[in-house]
Coordinates of C-alpha atoms in Angstrom, one line a residue:
X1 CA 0.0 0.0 0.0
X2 CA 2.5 2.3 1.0
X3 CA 4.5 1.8 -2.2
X4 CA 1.4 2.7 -4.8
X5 CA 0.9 6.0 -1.7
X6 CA 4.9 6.3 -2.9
X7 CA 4.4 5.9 -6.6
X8 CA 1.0 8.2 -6.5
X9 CA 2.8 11.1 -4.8
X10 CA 6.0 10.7 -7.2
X11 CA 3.2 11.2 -10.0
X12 CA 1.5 13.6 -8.6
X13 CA 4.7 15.4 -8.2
X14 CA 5.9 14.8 -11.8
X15 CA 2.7 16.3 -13.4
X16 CA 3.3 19.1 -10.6
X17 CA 6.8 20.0 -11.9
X18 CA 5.6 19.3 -15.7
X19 CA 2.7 21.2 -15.6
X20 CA 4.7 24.4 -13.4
X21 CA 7.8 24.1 -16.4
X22 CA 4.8 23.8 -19.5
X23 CA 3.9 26.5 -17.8
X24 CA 7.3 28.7 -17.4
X25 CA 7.9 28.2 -21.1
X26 CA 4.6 29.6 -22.0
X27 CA 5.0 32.7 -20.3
X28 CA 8.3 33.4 -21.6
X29 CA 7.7 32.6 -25.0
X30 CA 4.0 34.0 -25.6
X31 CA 1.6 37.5 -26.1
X32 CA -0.6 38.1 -23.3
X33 CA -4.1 36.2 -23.4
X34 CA -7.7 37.0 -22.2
X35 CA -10.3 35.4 -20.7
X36 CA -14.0 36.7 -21.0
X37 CA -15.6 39.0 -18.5
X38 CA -18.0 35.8 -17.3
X39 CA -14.5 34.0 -16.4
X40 CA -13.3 35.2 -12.6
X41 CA -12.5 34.5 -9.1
X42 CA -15.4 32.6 -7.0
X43 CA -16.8 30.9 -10.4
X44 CA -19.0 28.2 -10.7
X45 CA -17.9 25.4 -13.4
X46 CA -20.5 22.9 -14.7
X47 CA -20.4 19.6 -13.6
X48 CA -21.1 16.5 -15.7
X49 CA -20.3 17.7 -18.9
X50 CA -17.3 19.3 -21.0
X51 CA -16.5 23.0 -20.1
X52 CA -15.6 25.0 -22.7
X53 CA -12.8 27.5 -21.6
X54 CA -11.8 30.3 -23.9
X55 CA -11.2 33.5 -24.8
X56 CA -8.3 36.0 -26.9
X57 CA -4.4 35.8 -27.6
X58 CA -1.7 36.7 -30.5
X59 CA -2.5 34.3 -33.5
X60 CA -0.6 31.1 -33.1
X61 CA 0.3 31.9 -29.8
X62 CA 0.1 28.7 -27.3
X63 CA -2.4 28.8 -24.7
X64 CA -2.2 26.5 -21.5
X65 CA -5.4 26.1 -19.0
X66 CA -4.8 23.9 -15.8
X67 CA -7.3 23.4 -13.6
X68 CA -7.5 20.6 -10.8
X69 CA -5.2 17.9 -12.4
X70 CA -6.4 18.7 -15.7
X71 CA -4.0 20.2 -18.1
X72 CA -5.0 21.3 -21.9
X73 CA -3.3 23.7 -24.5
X74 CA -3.9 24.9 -28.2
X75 CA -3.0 27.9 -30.3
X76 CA -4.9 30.9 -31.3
X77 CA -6.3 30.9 -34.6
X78 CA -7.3 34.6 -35.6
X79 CA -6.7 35.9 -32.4
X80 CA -9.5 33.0 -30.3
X81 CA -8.4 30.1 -28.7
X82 CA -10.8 27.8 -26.8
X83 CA -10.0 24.2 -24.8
X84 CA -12.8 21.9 -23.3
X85 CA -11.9 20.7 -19.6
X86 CA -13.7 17.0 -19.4
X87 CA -16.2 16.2 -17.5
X88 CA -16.1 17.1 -13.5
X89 CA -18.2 15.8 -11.0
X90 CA -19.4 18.8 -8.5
X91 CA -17.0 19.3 -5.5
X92 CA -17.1 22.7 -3.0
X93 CA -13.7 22.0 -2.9
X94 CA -11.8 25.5 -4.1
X95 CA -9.0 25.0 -6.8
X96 CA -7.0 27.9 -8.6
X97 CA -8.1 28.1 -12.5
X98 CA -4.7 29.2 -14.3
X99 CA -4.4 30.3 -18.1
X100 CA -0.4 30.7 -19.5
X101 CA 0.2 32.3 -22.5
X102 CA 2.8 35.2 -22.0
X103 CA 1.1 36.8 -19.3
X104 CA -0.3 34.2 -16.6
X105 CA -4.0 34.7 -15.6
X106 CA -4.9 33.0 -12.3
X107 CA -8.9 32.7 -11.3
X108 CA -8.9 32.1 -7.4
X109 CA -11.6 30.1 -5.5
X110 CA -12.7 28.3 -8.9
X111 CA -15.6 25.4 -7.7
X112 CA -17.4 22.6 -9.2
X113 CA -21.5 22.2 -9.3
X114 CA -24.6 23.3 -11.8
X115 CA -24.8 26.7 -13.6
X116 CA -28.0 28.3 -14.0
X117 CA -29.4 31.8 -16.4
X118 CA -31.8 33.6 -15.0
X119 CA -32.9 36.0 -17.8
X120 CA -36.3 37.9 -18.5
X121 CA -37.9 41.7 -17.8
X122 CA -38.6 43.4 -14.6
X123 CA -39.9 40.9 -12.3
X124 CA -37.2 39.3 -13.1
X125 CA -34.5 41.9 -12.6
X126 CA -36.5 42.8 -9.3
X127 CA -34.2 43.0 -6.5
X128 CA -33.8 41.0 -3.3
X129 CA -34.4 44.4 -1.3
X130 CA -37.8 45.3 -3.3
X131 CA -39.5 42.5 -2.2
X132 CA -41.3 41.3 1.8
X133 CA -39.2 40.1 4.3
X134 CA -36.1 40.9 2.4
X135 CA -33.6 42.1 5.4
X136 CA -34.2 38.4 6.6
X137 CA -33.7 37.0 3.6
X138 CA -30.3 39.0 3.2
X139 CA -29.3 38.2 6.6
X140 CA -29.2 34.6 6.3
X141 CA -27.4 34.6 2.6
X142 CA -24.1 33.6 3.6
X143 CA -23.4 30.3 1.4
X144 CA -20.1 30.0 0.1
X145 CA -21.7 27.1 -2.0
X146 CA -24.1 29.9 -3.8
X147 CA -22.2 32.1 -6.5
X148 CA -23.9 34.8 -8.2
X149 CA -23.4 37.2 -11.2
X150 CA -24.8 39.8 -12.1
X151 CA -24.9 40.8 -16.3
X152 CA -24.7 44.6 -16.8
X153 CA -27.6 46.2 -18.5
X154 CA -25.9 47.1 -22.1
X155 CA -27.8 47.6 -25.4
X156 CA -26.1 46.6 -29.0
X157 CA -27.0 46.4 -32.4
X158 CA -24.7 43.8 -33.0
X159 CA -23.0 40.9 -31.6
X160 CA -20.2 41.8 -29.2
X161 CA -17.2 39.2 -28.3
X162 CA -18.0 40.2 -24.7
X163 CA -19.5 42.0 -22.1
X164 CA -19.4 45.7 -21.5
X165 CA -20.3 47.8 -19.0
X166 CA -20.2 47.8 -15.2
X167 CA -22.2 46.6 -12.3
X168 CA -21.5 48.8 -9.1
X169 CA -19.1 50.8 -10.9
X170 CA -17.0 47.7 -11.4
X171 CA -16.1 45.1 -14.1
X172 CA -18.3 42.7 -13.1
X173 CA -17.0 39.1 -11.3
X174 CA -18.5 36.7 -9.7
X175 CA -19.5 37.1 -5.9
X176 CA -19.8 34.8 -2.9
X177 CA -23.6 34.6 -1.4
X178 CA -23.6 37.2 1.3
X179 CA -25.3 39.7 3.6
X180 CA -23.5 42.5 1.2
X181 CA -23.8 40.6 -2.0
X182 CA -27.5 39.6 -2.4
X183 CA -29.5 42.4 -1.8
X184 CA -29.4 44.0 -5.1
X185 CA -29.3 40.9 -6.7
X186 CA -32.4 39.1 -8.4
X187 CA -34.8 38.2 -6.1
X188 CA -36.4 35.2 -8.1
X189 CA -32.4 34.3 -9.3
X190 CA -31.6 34.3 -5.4
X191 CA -34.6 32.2 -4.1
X192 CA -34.2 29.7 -6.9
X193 CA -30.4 29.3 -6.6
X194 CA -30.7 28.6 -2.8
X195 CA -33.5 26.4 -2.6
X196 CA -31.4 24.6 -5.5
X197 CA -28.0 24.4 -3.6
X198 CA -30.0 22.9 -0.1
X199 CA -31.8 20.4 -2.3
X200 CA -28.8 18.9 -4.2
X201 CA -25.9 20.1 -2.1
X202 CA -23.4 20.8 -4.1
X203 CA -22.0 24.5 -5.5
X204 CA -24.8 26.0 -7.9
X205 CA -23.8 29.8 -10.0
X206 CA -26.4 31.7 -10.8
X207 CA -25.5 34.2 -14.2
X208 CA -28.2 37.0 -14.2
X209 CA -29.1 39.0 -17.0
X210 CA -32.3 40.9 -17.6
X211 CA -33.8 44.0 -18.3
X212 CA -37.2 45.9 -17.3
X213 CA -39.7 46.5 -19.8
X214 CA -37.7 43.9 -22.5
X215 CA -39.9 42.1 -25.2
X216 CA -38.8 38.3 -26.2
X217 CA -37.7 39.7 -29.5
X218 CA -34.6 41.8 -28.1
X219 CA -33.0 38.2 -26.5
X220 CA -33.4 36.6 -30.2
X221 CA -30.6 36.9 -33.1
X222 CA -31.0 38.0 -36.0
X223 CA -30.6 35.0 -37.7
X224 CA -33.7 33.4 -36.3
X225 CA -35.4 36.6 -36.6
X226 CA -34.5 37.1 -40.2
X227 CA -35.1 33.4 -41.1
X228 CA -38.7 33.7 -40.3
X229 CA -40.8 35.6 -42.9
X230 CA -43.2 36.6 -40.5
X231 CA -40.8 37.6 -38.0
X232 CA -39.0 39.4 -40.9
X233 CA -41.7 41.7 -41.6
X234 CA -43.5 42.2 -38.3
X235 CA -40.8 42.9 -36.1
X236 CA -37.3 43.6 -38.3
X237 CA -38.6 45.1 -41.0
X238 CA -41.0 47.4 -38.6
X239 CA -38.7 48.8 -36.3
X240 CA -37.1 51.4 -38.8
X241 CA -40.8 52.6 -38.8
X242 CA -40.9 52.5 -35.1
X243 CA -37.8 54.3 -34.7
X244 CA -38.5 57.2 -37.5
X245 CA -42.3 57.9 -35.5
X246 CA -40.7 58.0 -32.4
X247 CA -38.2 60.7 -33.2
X248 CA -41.0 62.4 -35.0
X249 CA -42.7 62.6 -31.7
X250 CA -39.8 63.5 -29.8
X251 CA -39.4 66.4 -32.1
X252 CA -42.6 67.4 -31.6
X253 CA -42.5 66.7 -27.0
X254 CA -41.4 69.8 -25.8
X255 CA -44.0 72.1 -27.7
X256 CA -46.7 69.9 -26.7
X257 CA -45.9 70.1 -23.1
X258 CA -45.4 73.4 -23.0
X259 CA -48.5 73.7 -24.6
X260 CA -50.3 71.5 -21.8
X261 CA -48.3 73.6 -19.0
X262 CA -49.8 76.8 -20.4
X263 CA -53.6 75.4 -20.7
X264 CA -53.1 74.3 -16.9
X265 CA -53.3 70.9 -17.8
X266 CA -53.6 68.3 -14.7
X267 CA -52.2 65.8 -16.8
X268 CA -49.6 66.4 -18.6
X269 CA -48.7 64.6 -21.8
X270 CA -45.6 61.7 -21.2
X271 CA -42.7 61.5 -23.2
X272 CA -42.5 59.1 -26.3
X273 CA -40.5 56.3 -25.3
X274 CA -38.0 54.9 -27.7
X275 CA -39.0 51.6 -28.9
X276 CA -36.9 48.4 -28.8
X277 CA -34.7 47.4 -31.2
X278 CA -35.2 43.8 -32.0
X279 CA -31.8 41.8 -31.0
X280 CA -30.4 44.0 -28.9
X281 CA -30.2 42.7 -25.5
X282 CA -29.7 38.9 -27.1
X283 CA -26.3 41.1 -28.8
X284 CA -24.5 42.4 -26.0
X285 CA -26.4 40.6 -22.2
X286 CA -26.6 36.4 -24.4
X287 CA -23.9 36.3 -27.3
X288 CA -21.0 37.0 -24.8
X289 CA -22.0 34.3 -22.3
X290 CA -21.9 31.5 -25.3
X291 CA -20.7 28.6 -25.2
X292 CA -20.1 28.8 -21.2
X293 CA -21.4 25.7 -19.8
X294 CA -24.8 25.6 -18.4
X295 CA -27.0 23.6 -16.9
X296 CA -30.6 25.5 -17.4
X297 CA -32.2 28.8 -17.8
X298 CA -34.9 30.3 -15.8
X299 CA -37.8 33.1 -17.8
X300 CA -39.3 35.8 -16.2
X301 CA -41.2 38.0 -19.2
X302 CA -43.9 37.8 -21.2
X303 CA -46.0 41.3 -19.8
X304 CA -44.7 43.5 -22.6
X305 CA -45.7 40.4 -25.2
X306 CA -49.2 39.9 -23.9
X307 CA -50.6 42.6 -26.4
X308 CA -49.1 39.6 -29.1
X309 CA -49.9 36.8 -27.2
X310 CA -50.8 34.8 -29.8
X311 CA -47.6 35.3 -31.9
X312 CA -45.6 34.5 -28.7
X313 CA -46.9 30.9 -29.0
X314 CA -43.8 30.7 -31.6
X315 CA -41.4 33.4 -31.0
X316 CA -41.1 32.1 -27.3
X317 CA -40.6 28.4 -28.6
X318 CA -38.0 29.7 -31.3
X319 CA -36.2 31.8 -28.5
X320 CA -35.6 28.7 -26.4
X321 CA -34.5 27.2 -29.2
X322 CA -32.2 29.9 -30.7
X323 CA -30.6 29.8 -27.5
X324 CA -30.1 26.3 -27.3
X325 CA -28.6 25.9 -31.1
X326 CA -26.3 28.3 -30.2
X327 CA -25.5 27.3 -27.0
X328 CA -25.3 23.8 -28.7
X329 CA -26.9 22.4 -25.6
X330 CA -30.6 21.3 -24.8
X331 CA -30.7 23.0 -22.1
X332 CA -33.4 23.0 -19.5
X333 CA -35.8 26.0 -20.0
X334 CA -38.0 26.8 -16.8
X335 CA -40.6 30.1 -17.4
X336 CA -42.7 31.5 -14.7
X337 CA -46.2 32.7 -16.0
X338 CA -48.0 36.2 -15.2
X339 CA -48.6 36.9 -12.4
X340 CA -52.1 38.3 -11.4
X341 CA -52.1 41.7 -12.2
X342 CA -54.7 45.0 -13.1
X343 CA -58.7 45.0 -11.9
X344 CA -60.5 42.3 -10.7
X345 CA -63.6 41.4 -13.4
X346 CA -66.8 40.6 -11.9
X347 CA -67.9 38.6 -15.0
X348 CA -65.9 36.4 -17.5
X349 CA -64.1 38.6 -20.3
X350 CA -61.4 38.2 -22.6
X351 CA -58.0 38.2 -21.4
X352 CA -54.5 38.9 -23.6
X353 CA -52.5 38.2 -19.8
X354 CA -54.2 35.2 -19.9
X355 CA -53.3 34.4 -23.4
X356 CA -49.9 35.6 -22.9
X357 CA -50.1 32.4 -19.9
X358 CA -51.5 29.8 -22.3
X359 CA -48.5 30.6 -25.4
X360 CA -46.1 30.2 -22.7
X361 CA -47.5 26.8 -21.9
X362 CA -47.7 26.1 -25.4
X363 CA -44.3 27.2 -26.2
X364 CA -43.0 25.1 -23.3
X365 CA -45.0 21.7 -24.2
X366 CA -43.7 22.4 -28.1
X367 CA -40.0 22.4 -27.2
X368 CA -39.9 20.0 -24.6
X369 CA -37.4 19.6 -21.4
X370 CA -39.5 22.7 -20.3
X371 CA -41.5 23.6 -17.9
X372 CA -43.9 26.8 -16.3
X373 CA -44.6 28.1 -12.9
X374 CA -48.2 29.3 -11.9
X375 CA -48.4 32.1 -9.9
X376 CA -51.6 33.1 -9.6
X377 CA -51.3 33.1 -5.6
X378 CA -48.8 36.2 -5.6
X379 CA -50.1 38.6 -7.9
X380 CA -50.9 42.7 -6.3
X381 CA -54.0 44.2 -8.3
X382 CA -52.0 47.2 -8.3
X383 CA -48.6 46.6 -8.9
X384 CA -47.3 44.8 -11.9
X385 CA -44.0 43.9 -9.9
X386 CA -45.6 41.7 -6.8
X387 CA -43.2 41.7 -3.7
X388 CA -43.7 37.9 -3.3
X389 CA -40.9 36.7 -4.7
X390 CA -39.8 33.5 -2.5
X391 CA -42.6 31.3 -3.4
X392 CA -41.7 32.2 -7.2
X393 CA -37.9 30.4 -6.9
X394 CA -39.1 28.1 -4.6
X395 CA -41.7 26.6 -7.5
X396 CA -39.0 27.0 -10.1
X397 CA -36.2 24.9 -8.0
X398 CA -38.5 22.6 -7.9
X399 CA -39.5 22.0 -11.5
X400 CA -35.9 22.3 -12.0
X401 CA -35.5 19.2 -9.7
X402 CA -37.7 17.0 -11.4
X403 CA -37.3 18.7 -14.9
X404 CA -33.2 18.9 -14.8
X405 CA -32.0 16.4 -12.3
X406 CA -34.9 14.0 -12.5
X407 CA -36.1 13.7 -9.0
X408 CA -39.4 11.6 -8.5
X409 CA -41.3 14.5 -7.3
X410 CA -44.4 16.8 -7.2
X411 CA -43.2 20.1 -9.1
X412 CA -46.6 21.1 -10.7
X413 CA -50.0 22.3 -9.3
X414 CA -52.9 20.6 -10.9
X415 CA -53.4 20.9 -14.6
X416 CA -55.7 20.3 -17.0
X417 CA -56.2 16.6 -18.2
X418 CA -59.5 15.9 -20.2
X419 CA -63.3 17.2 -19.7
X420 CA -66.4 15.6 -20.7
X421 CA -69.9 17.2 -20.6
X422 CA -73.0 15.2 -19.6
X423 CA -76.3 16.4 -17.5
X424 CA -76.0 19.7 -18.3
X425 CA -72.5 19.6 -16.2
X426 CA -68.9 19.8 -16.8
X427 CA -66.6 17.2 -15.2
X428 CA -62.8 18.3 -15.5
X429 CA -59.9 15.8 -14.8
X430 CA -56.3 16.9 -13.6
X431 CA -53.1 15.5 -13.8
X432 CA -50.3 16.0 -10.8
X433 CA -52.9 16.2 -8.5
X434 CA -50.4 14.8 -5.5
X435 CA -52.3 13.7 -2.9
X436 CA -55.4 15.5 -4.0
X437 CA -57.3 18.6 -4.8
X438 CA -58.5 21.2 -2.0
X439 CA -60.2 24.3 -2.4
X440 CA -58.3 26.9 -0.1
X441 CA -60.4 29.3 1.3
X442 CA -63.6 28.5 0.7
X443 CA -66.1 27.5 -2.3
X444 CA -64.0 27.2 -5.7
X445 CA -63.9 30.6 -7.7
X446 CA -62.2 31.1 -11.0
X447 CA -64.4 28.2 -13.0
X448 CA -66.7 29.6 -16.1
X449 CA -68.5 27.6 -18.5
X450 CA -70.3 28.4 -21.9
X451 CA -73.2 26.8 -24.4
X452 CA -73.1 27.0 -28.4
X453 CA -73.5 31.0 -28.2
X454 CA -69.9 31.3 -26.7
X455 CA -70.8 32.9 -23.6
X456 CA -69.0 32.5 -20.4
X457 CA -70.3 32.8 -16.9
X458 CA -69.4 31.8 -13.8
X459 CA -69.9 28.1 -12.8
X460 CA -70.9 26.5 -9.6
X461 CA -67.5 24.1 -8.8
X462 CA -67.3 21.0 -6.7
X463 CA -64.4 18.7 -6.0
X464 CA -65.4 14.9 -6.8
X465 CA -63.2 12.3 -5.7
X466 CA -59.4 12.9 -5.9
X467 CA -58.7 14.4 -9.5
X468 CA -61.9 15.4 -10.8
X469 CA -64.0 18.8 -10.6
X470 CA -67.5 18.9 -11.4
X471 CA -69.2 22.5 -13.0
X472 CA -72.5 23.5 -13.6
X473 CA -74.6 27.0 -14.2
X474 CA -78.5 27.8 -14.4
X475 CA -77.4 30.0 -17.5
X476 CA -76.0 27.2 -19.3
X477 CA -78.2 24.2 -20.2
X478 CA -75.6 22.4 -22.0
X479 CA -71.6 23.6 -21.6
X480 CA -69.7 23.3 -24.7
X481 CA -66.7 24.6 -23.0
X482 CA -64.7 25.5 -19.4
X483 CA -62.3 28.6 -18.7
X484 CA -60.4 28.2 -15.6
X485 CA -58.0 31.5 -14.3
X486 CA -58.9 33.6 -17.6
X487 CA -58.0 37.0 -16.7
X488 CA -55.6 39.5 -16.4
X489 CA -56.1 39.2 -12.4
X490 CA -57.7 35.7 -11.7
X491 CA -59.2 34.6 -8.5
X492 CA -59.1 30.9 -8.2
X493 CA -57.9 28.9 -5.4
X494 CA -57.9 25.0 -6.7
X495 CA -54.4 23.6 -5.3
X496 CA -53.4 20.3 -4.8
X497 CA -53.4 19.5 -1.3
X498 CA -49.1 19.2 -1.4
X499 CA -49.4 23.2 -1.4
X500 CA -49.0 23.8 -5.3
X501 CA -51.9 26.4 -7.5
X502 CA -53.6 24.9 -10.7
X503 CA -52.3 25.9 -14.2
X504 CA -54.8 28.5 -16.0
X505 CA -56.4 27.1 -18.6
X506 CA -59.3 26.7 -21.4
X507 CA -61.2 23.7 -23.4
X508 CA -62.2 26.1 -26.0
X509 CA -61.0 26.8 -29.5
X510 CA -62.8 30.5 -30.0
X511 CA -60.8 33.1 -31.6
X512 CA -59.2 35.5 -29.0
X513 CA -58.2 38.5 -28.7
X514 CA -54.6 38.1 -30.0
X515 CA -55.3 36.0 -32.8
X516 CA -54.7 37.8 -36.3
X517 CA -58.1 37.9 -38.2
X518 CA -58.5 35.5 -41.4
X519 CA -58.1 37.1 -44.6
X520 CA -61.4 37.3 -45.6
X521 CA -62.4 39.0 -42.1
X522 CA -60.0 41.7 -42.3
X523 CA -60.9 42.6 -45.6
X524 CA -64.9 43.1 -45.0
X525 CA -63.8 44.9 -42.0
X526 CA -62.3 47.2 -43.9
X527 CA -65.3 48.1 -46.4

């Protein structure tokens, strides 16, 4: 035993001493080299698969990239160079990431575990310290298992190699999860990370990048963009258009509030706001985190789409994908749905938030490996950014552990199944119903049923057995169709009795309000 300890060590000391001269040589010999901005101290590197490492240097200049006991060189070609650790399995265990080529780079504190983006618009972007209960939250951050970092909020109209901009007037790096840190990080990114690291134990890097007010389009290239005709023309082709009214109405601004200011206006006119340009966020806050290893993403966004709900059926589903392709991974893609949000209806109406919800479902089902959130428990009728935001990573880590890791657990509320209409009723069967469905809080609200004429109203609900719901109205003599959380703001309250909300849904195939109109339609509307 002692002679193979012996023989280990002498290895273990030859690689030492070949690796430390490989590396003496390089830095002699060789032009300085570069690593991206997403490269730095405290990173997370993903376990289980190969981990591309890469960045800049002199053309043909050797490169060297040790980490752990793994050591693995190439040359620049047109001033890249990239090398592919092999596989890891996840260890908290710190080890120095070092990069020779004439100048030595050395990444300190460099762990092993999962690797998660958290992208999206504001509810995403919302911080730790905007939300309830957050100085507790803060206070008991401290996990040096929990890495986070944070993607500074830069616009580009093109592809750039890698990031710009700051974050707390610094180049941005990755941080330890702290008291200091976490506050004005994501609050969803935060929750979801560290319900992630307890479950599986092992070092988990959450990469943020979002921005408030963001439509899917400006996270998409402009090769999927501008390979789809009717992305082509509704969205590439239209923002010149966009762009040339909206300086025409800046122009014009500052006469019409004067004007408003002198006629004692008590509301005065707002400011034209510039539009998006399509790509731009996917250009400069996505492009220079490719090809860094991943595990999944997590989607917050959707309310600035939900006036296009029906075309974000597809552009969502060719997002996830455009990202995967290029991230040459099939990734994991978890989305959380809108959350309840603007008046409360006391009759059954049309809905674009809730046909914003269904697309992302849809999107989700198309492109598989993905999975939705239902919120519909932490929604504010007032404010579009709810303070709630614990339950939202809680719900996400979850589907990510059955979804990602494959866990044989409950990570959905109850969703629709079948229906089937009979005695002037409705019966409705789930799926993950758990251990059953419960009403919380009284009768069940949110059901609505309709006959031939299309017409919802609000249905009488009753729980029958362990997976079934039964329906019924005096209005309706023979249902056709069931609605269940259509609304901007729904109020429903059908869990399953493990403490997860239903999914929003409909049986129906009417036209809504999204949906462009056929042809024919639009033309005798026109006459």
């Amino acid at each position: 035993m002692h002679k193979r300890l012996f023989l280990a060590r002498q290895s273990a000391s030859f690689l030492g001493l070949t690796v430390l001269a490989l590396l003496v040589t390089a830095t002699s010999l060789r032009a300085d080299v570069k690593l991206p901005t997403v490269f730095s101290d405290h990173m997370v590197l993903q376990q289980g698969m190969s981990v591309p490492v890469w960045g800049w240097a002199d053309e043909g200049e050797l490169v060297i990239v040790q980490y752990r006991d793994q050591v693995v060189q190439t040359r620049a070609r047109n001033g890249k160079w990239q090398v592919k650790l092999a596989p890891m399995q996840a260890s908290a265990r710190p080890f120095n990431l070092r990069v020779l080529g004439n100048n030595r780079v050395e990444l300190k504190n460099v762990v092993v575990g999962e690797v998660w983006v958290a992208s999206g618009q504001s509810n995403m972007q919302w911080a730790l310290r905007q939300t309830v209960n957050w100085q507790a939250a803060a206070a008991a951050a401290a996990n040096p298992n929990l890495r986070l970092f944070y993607v500074p909020r830069v616009k580009s109209p093109a592809p750039v190699a890698d990031l710009q901009g700051q974050y707390n007037n610094a180049k941005p790096a990755w941080t330890v999860a702290s008291p200091e840190t976490t506050p004005d990080f994501s609050a969803v990114a935060y929750f979801f990370g560290r319900d992630l690291q307890k479950a599986r134990g092992v070092p988990v890097g959450i990469i943020h990048t979002s921005w408030g007010g963001s439509p899917a389009e400006v996270w998409m290239s402009e090769r999927v963009l501008g390979g789809n005709p009717a992305y082509k023309k509704d969205i590439l082709d239209a923002y010149p258009v966009a762009y040339k009214n909206f300086e025409a109405a800046k122009a014009r601004f500052p006469e019409q509030l004067a004007k408003a200011k002198q006629a004692g206006a008590k509301t005065l006119p707002q400011a034209p706001r510039e539009p998006w340009r399509p790509t731009e966020l996917y250009n400069s806050m996505i492009h220079p985190l490719i090809p860094f290893a991943i595990k999944g993403a997590i989607w917050y966004q959707g309310e600035s789409n939900a006036g296009r709900a029906w075309q974000y059926r597809t552009l969502f589903a060719d997002m996830i994908q455009n990202w995967r392709q290029d991230w040459g991974q099939n990734f994991t893609f978890l989305t959380v749905q809108l959350a309840p949000f603007t008046k409360i209806l006391p009759e059954p109406a049309d809905s674009n938030w809730a046909e914003l919800r269904e697309a992302q479902i849809l999107a989700s089902k198309n492109v598989g490996n993905a999975g939705t959130v239902v919120i519909t428990d932490v929604g504010e009728e007032t404010n579009i950014h709810p303070q709630q935001k614990e339950p939202v990573g809680a719900r996400l880590a979850l589907q990510a552990r059955k979804l990602a890791y494959g866990e044989n657990l409950l990570a959905s509320g109850p969703a629709f199944k079948s229906v089937s209409f009979s005695g002037g009723k409705a019966t409705v069967a789930f799926t993950e119903v758990g251990q059953g469905l419960e009403a919380r809080g009284g009768d069940l609200k949110g059901f609505a049923i309709c006959g031939a004429d299309g017409k919802f109203v609000w249905a009488s609900a009753k729980i029958v057995g362990r997976d079934k719901v039964e329906l019924s109205s005096s209005a309706v003599k023979q249902p056709v169709a069931v609605r269940f959380g259509w609304a901007n703001y729904p109020v429903v309250n059908l869990w399953n009795k493990d403490g997860l909300p239903a999914h929003p849904f409909r049986t129906d195939s009417f036209p809504v309000t999204t949906q462009p109109k056929p042809a024919v339609a639009a033309k005798a509307d026109k006459k």
